[in-house]
Amino acid sequence: MSTAPGEGDRPPLAGLRHVALFARRFEDTVTFYVDVMGMKVEWRPDADNAYLTSGVDNLAIHRATVDAAEEGQRLDHMGFVLDRPEDVDRWHEFLLGHGVPILAAPKTHRDGARSLYCSDPEGTTVQMIFHPPLAKGDGPEPAAS
């Protein structure tokens, strides 16, 4: 395994368990993931956004505008889950130090999550997020076997 420059000071990741989708058929898409796939609605802050979970992840569904749905990709962004809110700020400094474009600086959201947005080399939006229900030690208890 190779060691990239600066790897020793890289903050830890807790995993990739968050995906966000644009949906033209918003209600149908929410219904599919809830009724067919068995996810639960974690939060619906408004009529255009739904956050679903299976207990260890987070799927955001955002109502797509006609323009975004016709011309753009369906993926809004992907998110890497972090264990502590201060890790968002550590990642911000780390990414800036590596010349990564920052799209939105660290911010604490209405639901208590804290995140930042950056861009990968292809222009995909990547979120670094502390989300309390997904953070190590704060998530749901494992199912009994």
mmCIF file of the C-alpha atoms, coordinates in Angstrom:
data_MODEL
# 
_entry.id   MODEL 
# 
loop_
_atom_site.group_PDB 
_atom_site.id 
_atom_site.type_symbol 
_atom_site.label_atom_id 
_atom_site.label_alt_id 
_atom_site.label_comp_id 
_atom_site.label_asym_id 
_atom_site.label_entity_id 
_atom_site.label_seq_id 
_atom_site.pdbx_PDB_ins_code 
_atom_site.Cartn_x 
_atom_site.Cartn_y 
_atom_site.Cartn_z 
_atom_site.occupancy 
_atom_site.B_iso_or_equiv 
_atom_site.pdbx_formal_charge 
_atom_site.auth_seq_id 
_atom_site.auth_comp_id 
_atom_site.auth_asym_id 
_atom_site.auth_atom_id 
_atom_site.pdbx_PDB_model_num 
ATOM 1   C CA . MET A 1 1   ? 0.000   0.000   0.000   1.00 0.00 ? 1   MET A CA 1 
ATOM 2   C CA . SER A 1 2   ? 1.480   3.352   -0.976  1.00 0.00 ? 2   SER A CA 1 
ATOM 3   C CA . THR A 1 3   ? 1.577   6.336   1.305   1.00 0.00 ? 3   THR A CA 1 
ATOM 4   C CA . ALA A 1 4   ? 0.380   9.607   -0.216  1.00 0.00 ? 4   ALA A CA 1 
ATOM 5   C CA . PRO A 1 5   ? 2.095   12.861  0.759   1.00 0.00 ? 5   PRO A CA 1 
ATOM 6   C CA . GLY A 1 6   ? 0.545   14.266  3.925   1.00 0.00 ? 6   GLY A CA 1 
ATOM 7   C CA . GLU A 1 7   ? -1.254  10.994  4.707   1.00 0.00 ? 7   GLU A CA 1 
ATOM 8   C CA . GLY A 1 8   ? -0.025  10.935  8.307   1.00 0.00 ? 8   GLY A CA 1 
ATOM 9   C CA . ASP A 1 9   ? -1.976  14.076  9.211   1.00 0.00 ? 9   ASP A CA 1 
ATOM 10  C CA . ARG A 1 10  ? -5.174  13.098  7.385   1.00 0.00 ? 10  ARG A CA 1 
ATOM 11  C CA . PRO A 1 11  ? -8.213  13.109  9.729   1.00 0.00 ? 11  PRO A CA 1 
ATOM 12  C CA . PRO A 1 12  ? -10.067 9.763   9.996   1.00 0.00 ? 12  PRO A CA 1 
ATOM 13  C CA . LEU A 1 13  ? -13.202 8.838   8.018   1.00 0.00 ? 13  LEU A CA 1 
ATOM 14  C CA . ALA A 1 14  ? -16.115 6.932   9.568   1.00 0.00 ? 14  ALA A CA 1 
ATOM 15  C CA . GLY A 1 15  ? -17.351 5.701   6.177   1.00 0.00 ? 15  GLY A CA 1 
ATOM 16  C CA . LEU A 1 16  ? -19.394 6.576   3.114   1.00 0.00 ? 16  LEU A CA 1 
ATOM 17  C CA . ARG A 1 17  ? -23.031 6.199   4.157   1.00 0.00 ? 17  ARG A CA 1 
ATOM 18  C CA . HIS A 1 18  ? -24.777 9.249   2.726   1.00 0.00 ? 18  HIS A CA 1 
ATOM 19  C CA . VAL A 1 19  ? -26.062 9.760   -0.819  1.00 0.00 ? 19  VAL A CA 1 
ATOM 20  C CA . ALA A 1 20  ? -28.292 12.550  -2.124  1.00 0.00 ? 20  ALA A CA 1 
ATOM 21  C CA . LEU A 1 21  ? -30.443 12.282  -5.247  1.00 0.00 ? 21  LEU A CA 1 
ATOM 22  C CA . PHE A 1 22  ? -32.405 14.720  -7.365  1.00 0.00 ? 22  PHE A CA 1 
ATOM 23  C CA . ALA A 1 23  ? -35.850 13.292  -8.227  1.00 0.00 ? 23  ALA A CA 1 
ATOM 24  C CA . ARG A 1 24  ? -38.322 14.604  -10.792 1.00 0.00 ? 24  ARG A CA 1 
ATOM 25  C CA . ARG A 1 25  ? -40.934 12.180  -9.452  1.00 0.00 ? 25  ARG A CA 1 
ATOM 26  C CA . PHE A 1 26  ? -40.232 13.209  -5.870  1.00 0.00 ? 26  PHE A CA 1 
ATOM 27  C CA . GLU A 1 27  ? -43.153 11.563  -4.037  1.00 0.00 ? 27  GLU A CA 1 
ATOM 28  C CA . ASP A 1 28  ? -42.872 8.375   -6.122  1.00 0.00 ? 28  ASP A CA 1 
ATOM 29  C CA . THR A 1 29  ? -39.180 8.194   -5.296  1.00 0.00 ? 29  THR A CA 1 
ATOM 30  C CA . VAL A 1 30  ? -39.759 8.684   -1.561  1.00 0.00 ? 30  VAL A CA 1 
ATOM 31  C CA . THR A 1 31  ? -42.532 6.062   -1.652  1.00 0.00 ? 31  THR A CA 1 
ATOM 32  C CA . PHE A 1 32  ? -40.248 3.595   -3.467  1.00 0.00 ? 32  PHE A CA 1 
ATOM 33  C CA . TYR A 1 33  ? -37.441 3.874   -0.915  1.00 0.00 ? 33  TYR A CA 1 
ATOM 34  C CA . VAL A 1 34  ? -39.849 3.731   2.046   1.00 0.00 ? 34  VAL A CA 1 
ATOM 35  C CA . ASP A 1 35  ? -42.445 1.184   0.898   1.00 0.00 ? 35  ASP A CA 1 
ATOM 36  C CA . VAL A 1 36  ? -40.354 -0.994  -1.414  1.00 0.00 ? 36  VAL A CA 1 
ATOM 37  C CA . MET A 1 37  ? -36.863 -0.734  0.036   1.00 0.00 ? 37  MET A CA 1 
ATOM 38  C CA . GLY A 1 38  ? -37.946 -0.524  3.696   1.00 0.00 ? 38  GLY A CA 1 
ATOM 39  C CA . MET A 1 39  ? -36.239 2.734   4.636   1.00 0.00 ? 39  MET A CA 1 
ATOM 40  C CA . LYS A 1 40  ? -37.762 5.064   7.217   1.00 0.00 ? 40  LYS A CA 1 
ATOM 41  C CA . VAL A 1 41  ? -38.292 8.806   6.949   1.00 0.00 ? 41  VAL A CA 1 
ATOM 42  C CA . GLU A 1 42  ? -35.815 10.428  9.317   1.00 0.00 ? 42  GLU A CA 1 
ATOM 43  C CA . TRP A 1 43  ? -36.691 14.055  8.543   1.00 0.00 ? 43  TRP A CA 1 
ATOM 44  C CA . ARG A 1 44  ? -38.833 16.039  6.094   1.00 0.00 ? 44  ARG A CA 1 
ATOM 45  C CA . PRO A 1 45  ? -37.854 19.677  6.611   1.00 0.00 ? 45  PRO A CA 1 
ATOM 46  C CA . ASP A 1 46  ? -40.137 20.843  3.795   1.00 0.00 ? 46  ASP A CA 1 
ATOM 47  C CA . ALA A 1 47  ? -42.137 19.651  0.770   1.00 0.00 ? 47  ALA A CA 1 
ATOM 48  C CA . ASP A 1 48  ? -39.056 19.423  -1.455  1.00 0.00 ? 48  ASP A CA 1 
ATOM 49  C CA . ASN A 1 49  ? -36.698 17.366  0.704   1.00 0.00 ? 49  ASN A CA 1 
ATOM 50  C CA . ALA A 1 50  ? -36.825 14.006  2.462   1.00 0.00 ? 50  ALA A CA 1 
ATOM 51  C CA . TYR A 1 51  ? -34.090 12.288  4.456   1.00 0.00 ? 51  TYR A CA 1 
ATOM 52  C CA . LEU A 1 52  ? -34.423 8.512   4.745   1.00 0.00 ? 52  LEU A CA 1 
ATOM 53  C CA . THR A 1 53  ? -32.474 5.915   6.715   1.00 0.00 ? 53  THR A CA 1 
ATOM 54  C CA . SER A 1 54  ? -32.155 2.191   7.189   1.00 0.00 ? 54  SER A CA 1 
ATOM 55  C CA . GLY A 1 55  ? -30.559 2.850   10.569  1.00 0.00 ? 55  GLY A CA 1 
ATOM 56  C CA . VAL A 1 56  ? -26.923 3.046   9.493   1.00 0.00 ? 56  VAL A CA 1 
ATOM 57  C CA . ASP A 1 57  ? -27.079 5.422   6.533   1.00 0.00 ? 57  ASP A CA 1 
ATOM 58  C CA . ASN A 1 58  ? -28.782 8.492   5.122   1.00 0.00 ? 58  ASN A CA 1 
ATOM 59  C CA . LEU A 1 59  ? -30.422 8.938   1.726   1.00 0.00 ? 59  LEU A CA 1 
ATOM 60  C CA . ALA A 1 60  ? -31.432 12.490  0.874   1.00 0.00 ? 60  ALA A CA 1 
ATOM 61  C CA . ILE A 1 61  ? -34.025 12.977  -1.851  1.00 0.00 ? 61  ILE A CA 1 
ATOM 62  C CA . HIS A 1 62  ? -34.355 16.492  -3.241  1.00 0.00 ? 62  HIS A CA 1 
ATOM 63  C CA . ARG A 1 63  ? -37.142 17.562  -5.597  1.00 0.00 ? 63  ARG A CA 1 
ATOM 64  C CA . ALA A 1 64  ? -35.512 18.321  -8.960  1.00 0.00 ? 64  ALA A CA 1 
ATOM 65  C CA . THR A 1 65  ? -36.427 21.333  -11.002 1.00 0.00 ? 65  THR A CA 1 
ATOM 66  C CA . VAL A 1 66  ? -37.254 20.612  -14.640 1.00 0.00 ? 66  VAL A CA 1 
ATOM 67  C CA . ASP A 1 67  ? -33.973 22.187  -15.762 1.00 0.00 ? 67  ASP A CA 1 
ATOM 68  C CA . ALA A 1 68  ? -31.854 20.219  -13.297 1.00 0.00 ? 68  ALA A CA 1 
ATOM 69  C CA . ALA A 1 69  ? -33.620 16.958  -14.068 1.00 0.00 ? 69  ALA A CA 1 
ATOM 70  C CA . GLU A 1 70  ? -33.430 17.321  -17.845 1.00 0.00 ? 70  GLU A CA 1 
ATOM 71  C CA . GLU A 1 71  ? -29.894 18.599  -18.208 1.00 0.00 ? 71  GLU A CA 1 
ATOM 72  C CA . GLY A 1 72  ? -28.040 17.587  -15.072 1.00 0.00 ? 72  GLY A CA 1 
ATOM 73  C CA . GLN A 1 73  ? -27.118 14.431  -13.307 1.00 0.00 ? 73  GLN A CA 1 
ATOM 74  C CA . ARG A 1 74  ? -29.429 12.835  -10.749 1.00 0.00 ? 74  ARG A CA 1 
ATOM 75  C CA . LEU A 1 75  ? -26.709 12.695  -8.092  1.00 0.00 ? 75  LEU A CA 1 
ATOM 76  C CA . ASP A 1 76  ? -26.737 15.873  -6.015  1.00 0.00 ? 76  ASP A CA 1 
ATOM 77  C CA . HIS A 1 77  ? -23.720 15.014  -3.869  1.00 0.00 ? 77  HIS A CA 1 
ATOM 78  C CA . MET A 1 78  ? -22.161 12.223  -1.847  1.00 0.00 ? 78  MET A CA 1 
ATOM 79  C CA . GLY A 1 79  ? -21.212 12.477  1.794   1.00 0.00 ? 79  GLY A CA 1 
ATOM 80  C CA . PHE A 1 80  ? -18.491 11.058  3.976   1.00 0.00 ? 80  PHE A CA 1 
ATOM 81  C CA . VAL A 1 81  ? -19.690 10.617  7.559   1.00 0.00 ? 81  VAL A CA 1 
ATOM 82  C CA . LEU A 1 82  ? -17.454 11.928  10.350  1.00 0.00 ? 82  LEU A CA 1 
ATOM 83  C CA . ASP A 1 83  ? -17.550 10.966  14.033  1.00 0.00 ? 83  ASP A CA 1 
ATOM 84  C CA . ARG A 1 84  ? -17.274 14.406  15.647  1.00 0.00 ? 84  ARG A CA 1 
ATOM 85  C CA . PRO A 1 85  ? -18.431 17.915  14.693  1.00 0.00 ? 85  PRO A CA 1 
ATOM 86  C CA . GLU A 1 86  ? -14.897 19.266  15.089  1.00 0.00 ? 86  GLU A CA 1 
ATOM 87  C CA . ASP A 1 87  ? -13.711 16.780  12.442  1.00 0.00 ? 87  ASP A CA 1 
ATOM 88  C CA . VAL A 1 88  ? -15.585 18.897  9.866   1.00 0.00 ? 88  VAL A CA 1 
ATOM 89  C CA . ASP A 1 89  ? -13.315 21.820  10.705  1.00 0.00 ? 89  ASP A CA 1 
ATOM 90  C CA . ARG A 1 90  ? -10.219 19.605  10.640  1.00 0.00 ? 90  ARG A CA 1 
ATOM 91  C CA . TRP A 1 91  ? -11.201 18.385  7.169   1.00 0.00 ? 91  TRP A CA 1 
ATOM 92  C CA . HIS A 1 92  ? -11.793 21.975  6.048   1.00 0.00 ? 92  HIS A CA 1 
ATOM 93  C CA . GLU A 1 93  ? -8.210  22.914  6.929   1.00 0.00 ? 93  GLU A CA 1 
ATOM 94  C CA . PHE A 1 94  ? -6.842  19.677  5.440   1.00 0.00 ? 94  PHE A CA 1 
ATOM 95  C CA . LEU A 1 95  ? -8.707  20.137  2.144   1.00 0.00 ? 95  LEU A CA 1 
ATOM 96  C CA . LEU A 1 96  ? -7.698  23.800  1.875   1.00 0.00 ? 96  LEU A CA 1 
ATOM 97  C CA . GLY A 1 97  ? -4.104  22.730  2.449   1.00 0.00 ? 97  GLY A CA 1 
ATOM 98  C CA . HIS A 1 98  ? -4.386  20.321  -0.461  1.00 0.00 ? 98  HIS A CA 1 
ATOM 99  C CA . GLY A 1 99  ? -5.878  22.891  -2.839  1.00 0.00 ? 99  GLY A CA 1 
ATOM 100 C CA . VAL A 1 100 ? -9.326  21.258  -2.924  1.00 0.00 ? 100 VAL A CA 1 
ATOM 101 C CA . PRO A 1 101 ? -12.083 23.697  -4.000  1.00 0.00 ? 101 PRO A CA 1 
ATOM 102 C CA . ILE A 1 102 ? -14.439 24.420  -1.077  1.00 0.00 ? 102 ILE A CA 1 
ATOM 103 C CA . LEU A 1 103 ? -18.038 24.975  -2.216  1.00 0.00 ? 103 LEU A CA 1 
ATOM 104 C CA . ALA A 1 104 ? -19.502 25.702  1.244   1.00 0.00 ? 104 ALA A CA 1 
ATOM 105 C CA . ALA A 1 105 ? -17.512 26.328  4.434   1.00 0.00 ? 105 ALA A CA 1 
ATOM 106 C CA . PRO A 1 106 ? -18.289 24.396  7.645   1.00 0.00 ? 106 PRO A CA 1 
ATOM 107 C CA . LYS A 1 107 ? -21.792 25.069  8.924   1.00 0.00 ? 107 LYS A CA 1 
ATOM 108 C CA . THR A 1 108 ? -24.034 23.644  11.638  1.00 0.00 ? 108 THR A CA 1 
ATOM 109 C CA . HIS A 1 109 ? -27.441 22.720  10.204  1.00 0.00 ? 109 HIS A CA 1 
ATOM 110 C CA . ARG A 1 110 ? -30.936 22.932  11.758  1.00 0.00 ? 110 ARG A CA 1 
ATOM 111 C CA . ASP A 1 111 ? -30.917 19.226  12.654  1.00 0.00 ? 111 ASP A CA 1 
ATOM 112 C CA . GLY A 1 112 ? -27.609 19.443  14.554  1.00 0.00 ? 112 GLY A CA 1 
ATOM 113 C CA . ALA A 1 113 ? -25.483 18.073  11.729  1.00 0.00 ? 113 ALA A CA 1 
ATOM 114 C CA . ARG A 1 114 ? -22.318 19.946  10.777  1.00 0.00 ? 114 ARG A CA 1 
ATOM 115 C CA . SER A 1 115 ? -20.815 19.781  7.308   1.00 0.00 ? 115 SER A CA 1 
ATOM 116 C CA . LEU A 1 116 ? -18.843 21.343  4.503   1.00 0.00 ? 116 LEU A CA 1 
ATOM 117 C CA . TYR A 1 117 ? -18.992 20.840  0.747   1.00 0.00 ? 117 TYR A CA 1 
ATOM 118 C CA . CYS A 1 118 ? -16.061 20.535  -1.631  1.00 0.00 ? 118 CYS A CA 1 
ATOM 119 C CA . SER A 1 119 ? -15.568 19.465  -5.226  1.00 0.00 ? 119 SER A CA 1 
ATOM 120 C CA . ASP A 1 120 ? -13.677 16.477  -6.589  1.00 0.00 ? 120 ASP A CA 1 
ATOM 121 C CA . PRO A 1 121 ? -11.576 16.787  -9.768  1.00 0.00 ? 121 PRO A CA 1 
ATOM 122 C CA . GLU A 1 122 ? -14.564 15.859  -11.953 1.00 0.00 ? 122 GLU A CA 1 
ATOM 123 C CA . GLY A 1 123 ? -16.789 18.470  -10.327 1.00 0.00 ? 123 GLY A CA 1 
ATOM 124 C CA . THR A 1 124 ? -18.795 16.035  -8.171  1.00 0.00 ? 124 THR A CA 1 
ATOM 125 C CA . THR A 1 125 ? -19.925 17.689  -4.957  1.00 0.00 ? 125 THR A CA 1 
ATOM 126 C CA . VAL A 1 126 ? -18.605 15.892  -1.873  1.00 0.00 ? 126 VAL A CA 1 
ATOM 127 C CA . GLN A 1 127 ? -19.939 16.588  1.624   1.00 0.00 ? 127 GLN A CA 1 
ATOM 128 C CA . MET A 1 128 ? -17.928 15.948  4.784   1.00 0.00 ? 128 MET A CA 1 
ATOM 129 C CA . ILE A 1 129 ? -20.633 15.561  7.434   1.00 0.00 ? 129 ILE A CA 1 
ATOM 130 C CA . PHE A 1 130 ? -21.024 14.958  11.149  1.00 0.00 ? 130 PHE A CA 1 
ATOM 131 C CA . HIS A 1 131 ? -24.594 13.674  11.438  1.00 0.00 ? 131 HIS A CA 1 
ATOM 132 C CA . PRO A 1 132 ? -25.374 12.636  15.054  1.00 0.00 ? 132 PRO A CA 1 
ATOM 133 C CA . PRO A 1 133 ? -27.513 9.552   14.217  1.00 0.00 ? 133 PRO A CA 1 
ATOM 134 C CA . LEU A 1 134 ? -24.687 8.162   12.025  1.00 0.00 ? 134 LEU A CA 1 
ATOM 135 C CA . ALA A 1 135 ? -21.667 9.147   14.106  1.00 0.00 ? 135 ALA A CA 1 
ATOM 136 C CA . LYS A 1 136 ? -19.792 6.348   15.872  1.00 0.00 ? 136 LYS A CA 1 
ATOM 137 C CA . GLY A 1 137 ? -21.376 5.695   19.247  1.00 0.00 ? 137 GLY A CA 1 
ATOM 138 C CA . ASP A 1 138 ? -24.449 7.814   18.499  1.00 0.00 ? 138 ASP A CA 1 
ATOM 139 C CA . GLY A 1 139 ? -26.216 5.536   16.029  1.00 0.00 ? 139 GLY A CA 1 
ATOM 140 C CA . PRO A 1 140 ? -28.910 2.921   16.625  1.00 0.00 ? 140 PRO A CA 1 
ATOM 141 C CA . GLU A 1 141 ? -28.149 -0.252  18.527  1.00 0.00 ? 141 GLU A CA 1 
ATOM 142 C CA . PRO A 1 142 ? -27.308 -3.229  16.287  1.00 0.00 ? 142 PRO A CA 1 
ATOM 143 C CA . ALA A 1 143 ? -30.241 -5.541  15.595  1.00 0.00 ? 143 ALA A CA 1 
ATOM 144 C CA . ALA A 1 144 ? -30.393 -8.672  17.734  1.00 0.00 ? 144 ALA A CA 1 
ATOM 145 C CA . SER A 1 145 ? -29.541 -11.834 15.838  1.00 0.00 ? 145 SER A CA 1 
# 
